[in-house]
Short mmCIF file of C-alpha atoms in Angstrom, two decimals:
data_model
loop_
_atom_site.label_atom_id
_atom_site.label_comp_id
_atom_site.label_asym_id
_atom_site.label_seq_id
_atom_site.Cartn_x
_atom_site.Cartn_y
_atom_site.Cartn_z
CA UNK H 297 -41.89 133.56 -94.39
CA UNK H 298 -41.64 129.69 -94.69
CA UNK H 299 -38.70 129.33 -96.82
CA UNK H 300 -37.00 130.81 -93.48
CA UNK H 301 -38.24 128.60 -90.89
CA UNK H 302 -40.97 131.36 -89.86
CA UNK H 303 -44.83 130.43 -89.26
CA UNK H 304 -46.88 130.99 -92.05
CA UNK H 305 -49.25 132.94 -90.60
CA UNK H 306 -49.54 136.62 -88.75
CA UNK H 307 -51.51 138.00 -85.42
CA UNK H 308 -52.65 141.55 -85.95
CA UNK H 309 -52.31 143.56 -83.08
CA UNK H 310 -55.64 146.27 -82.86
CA UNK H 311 -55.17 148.27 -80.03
CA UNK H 312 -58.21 149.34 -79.31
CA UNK H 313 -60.92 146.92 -78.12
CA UNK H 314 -63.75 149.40 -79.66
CA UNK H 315 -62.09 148.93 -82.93
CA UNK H 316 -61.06 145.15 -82.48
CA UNK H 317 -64.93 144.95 -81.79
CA UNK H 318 -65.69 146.81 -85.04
CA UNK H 319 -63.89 144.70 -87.17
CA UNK H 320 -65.25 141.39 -85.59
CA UNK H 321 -68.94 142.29 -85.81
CA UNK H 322 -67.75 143.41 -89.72
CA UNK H 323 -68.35 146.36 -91.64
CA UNK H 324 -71.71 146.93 -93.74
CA UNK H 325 -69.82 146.03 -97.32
CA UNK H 326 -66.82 144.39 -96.54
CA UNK H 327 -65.65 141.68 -93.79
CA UNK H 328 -62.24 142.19 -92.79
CA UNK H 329 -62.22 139.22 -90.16
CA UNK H 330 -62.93 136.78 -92.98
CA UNK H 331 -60.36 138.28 -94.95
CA UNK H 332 -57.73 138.30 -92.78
CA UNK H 333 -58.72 134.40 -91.99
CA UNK H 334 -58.23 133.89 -96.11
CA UNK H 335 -54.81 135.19 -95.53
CA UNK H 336 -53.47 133.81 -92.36
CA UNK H 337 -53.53 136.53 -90.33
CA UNK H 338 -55.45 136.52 -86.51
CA UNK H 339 -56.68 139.49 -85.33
CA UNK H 340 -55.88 140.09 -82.07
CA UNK H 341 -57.04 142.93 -79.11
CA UNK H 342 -55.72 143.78 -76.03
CA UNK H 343 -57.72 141.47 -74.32
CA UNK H 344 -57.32 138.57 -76.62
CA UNK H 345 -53.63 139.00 -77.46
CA UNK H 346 -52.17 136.90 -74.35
CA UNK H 347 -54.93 133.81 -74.84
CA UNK H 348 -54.49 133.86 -78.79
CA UNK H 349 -50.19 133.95 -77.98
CA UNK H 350 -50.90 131.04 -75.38
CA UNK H 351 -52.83 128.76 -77.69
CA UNK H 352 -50.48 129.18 -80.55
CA UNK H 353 -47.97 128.18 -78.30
CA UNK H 354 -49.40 124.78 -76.54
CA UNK H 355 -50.16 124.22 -80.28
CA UNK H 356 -46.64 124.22 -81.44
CA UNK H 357 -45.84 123.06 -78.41
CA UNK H 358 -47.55 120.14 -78.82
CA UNK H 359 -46.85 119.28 -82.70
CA UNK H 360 -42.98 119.37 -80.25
CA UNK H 361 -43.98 116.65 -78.33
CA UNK H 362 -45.46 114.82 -81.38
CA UNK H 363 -42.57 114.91 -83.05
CA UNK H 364 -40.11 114.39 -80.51
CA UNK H 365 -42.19 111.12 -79.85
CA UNK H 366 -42.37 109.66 -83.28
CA UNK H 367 -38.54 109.90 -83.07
CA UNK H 368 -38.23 108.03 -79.99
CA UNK H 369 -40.60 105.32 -81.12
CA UNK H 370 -38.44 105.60 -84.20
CA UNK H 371 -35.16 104.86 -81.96
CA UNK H 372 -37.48 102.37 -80.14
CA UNK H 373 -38.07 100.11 -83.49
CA UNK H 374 -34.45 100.13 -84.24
CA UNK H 375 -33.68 99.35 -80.19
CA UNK H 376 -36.68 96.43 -80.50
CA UNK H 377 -34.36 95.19 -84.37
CA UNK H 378 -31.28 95.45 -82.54
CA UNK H 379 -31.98 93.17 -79.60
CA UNK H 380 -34.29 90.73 -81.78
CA UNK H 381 -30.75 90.23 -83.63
CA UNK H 382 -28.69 90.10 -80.25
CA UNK H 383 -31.66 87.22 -79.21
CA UNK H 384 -30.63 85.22 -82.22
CA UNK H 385 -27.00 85.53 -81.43
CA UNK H 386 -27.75 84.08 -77.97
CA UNK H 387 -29.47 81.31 -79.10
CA UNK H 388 -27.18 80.50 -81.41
CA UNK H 389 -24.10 80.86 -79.17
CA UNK H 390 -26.42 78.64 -76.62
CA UNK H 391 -26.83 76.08 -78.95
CA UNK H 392 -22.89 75.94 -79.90
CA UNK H 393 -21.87 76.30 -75.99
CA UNK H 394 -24.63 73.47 -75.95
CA UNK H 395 -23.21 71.07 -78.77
CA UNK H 396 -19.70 71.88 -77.47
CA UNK H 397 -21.01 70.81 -74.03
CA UNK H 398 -22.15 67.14 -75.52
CA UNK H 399 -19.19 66.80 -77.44
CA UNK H 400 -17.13 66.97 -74.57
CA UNK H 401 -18.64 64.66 -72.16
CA UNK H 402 -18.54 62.31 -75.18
CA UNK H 403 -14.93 62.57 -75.56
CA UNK H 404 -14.39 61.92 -71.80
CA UNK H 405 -16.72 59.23 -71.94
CA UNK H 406 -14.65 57.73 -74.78
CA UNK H 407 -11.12 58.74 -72.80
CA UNK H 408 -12.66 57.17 -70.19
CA UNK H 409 -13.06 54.00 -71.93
CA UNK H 410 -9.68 54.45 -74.28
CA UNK H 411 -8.22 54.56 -70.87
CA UNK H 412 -10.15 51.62 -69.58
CA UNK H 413 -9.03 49.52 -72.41
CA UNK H 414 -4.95 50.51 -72.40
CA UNK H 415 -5.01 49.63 -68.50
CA UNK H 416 -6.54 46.58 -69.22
CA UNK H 417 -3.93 45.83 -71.84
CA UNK H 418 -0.75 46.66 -69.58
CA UNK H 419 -2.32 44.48 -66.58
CA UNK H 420 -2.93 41.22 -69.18
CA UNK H 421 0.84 42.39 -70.33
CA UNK H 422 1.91 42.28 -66.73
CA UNK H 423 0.28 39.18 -66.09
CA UNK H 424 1.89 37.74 -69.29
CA UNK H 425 5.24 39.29 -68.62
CA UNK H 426 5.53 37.98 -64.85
CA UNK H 427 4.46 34.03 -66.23
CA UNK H 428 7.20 34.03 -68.40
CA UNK H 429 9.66 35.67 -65.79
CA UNK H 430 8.28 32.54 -63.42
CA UNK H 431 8.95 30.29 -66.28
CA UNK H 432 11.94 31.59 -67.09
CA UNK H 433 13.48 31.72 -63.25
CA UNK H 434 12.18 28.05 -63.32
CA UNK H 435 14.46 26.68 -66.40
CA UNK H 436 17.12 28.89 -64.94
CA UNK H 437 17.00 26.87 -61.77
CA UNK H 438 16.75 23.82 -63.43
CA UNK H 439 19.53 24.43 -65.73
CA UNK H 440 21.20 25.27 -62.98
CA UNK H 441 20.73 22.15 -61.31
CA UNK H 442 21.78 20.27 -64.05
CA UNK H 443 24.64 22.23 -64.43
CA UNK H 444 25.55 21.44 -60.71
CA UNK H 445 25.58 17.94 -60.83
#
């Protein structure tokens, strides 16, 4: 019965090889081992009952295994999506790590020279600011002087 998950066919047990035989070779008017064929059904003897059981078996067995691999490659394709998307991500996140990279060792370049340019500033300001302390320690000894005499 298919609706409940049941083969749809049958094995006929004849228990009797004679008659098993019989039935095979078919009778004058009527040919029960075609009929039973129509109908699903596999006639099986005493001899043939443990090879016919075997076969039926490696044959489900093996629609199994076909399944059971067609959902693995199934899990596979999404597995193969999933890490063509987790690629992307890493080459995008290498080329951000990358620009971030540049932009930094531009701004320290620039500090650098920022740097450069304020030292250069305080020295010409030192320079400047010790000329007119010499000037200035000049008139104040030469107003002193004055002042003396």
């Amino acid at each position: 019965i298919p609706a409940e998950s049941t083969v749809d066919m049958a094995l006929m047990y004849v228990p009797a090889e004679a008659v098993y035989y019989e039935i095979i070779q078919g009778i004058k008017e009527v040919d029960i081992a075609e009929y039973a064929r129509k109908k699903k059904i596999m006639l099986v003897s005493p001899n043939t009952f443990y090879a016919t059981l075997s076969a039926v078996h490696h044959g489900y067995r093996d629609m199994y295994i076909t399944k059971k691999t067609k959902e693995i490659i199934n899990r596979l394709s999404r597995i193969k999506t999933d890490s063509e998307k987790l690629q992307d991500n890493f080459r995008r996140l290498g080329k951000h790590i990358s620009d971030a990279s540049g932009a930094y060792d531009d701004s320290e370049k620039r500090l650098t020279l920022l740097t450069d340019r304020v030292g250069n500033i305080v020295e010409i300001g030192k320079e400047d600011e010790s000329e007119i302390v010499g000037d200035e320690e000049k008139d104040n000894t030469k107003e002193r002087a004055d002042v003396s005499l």
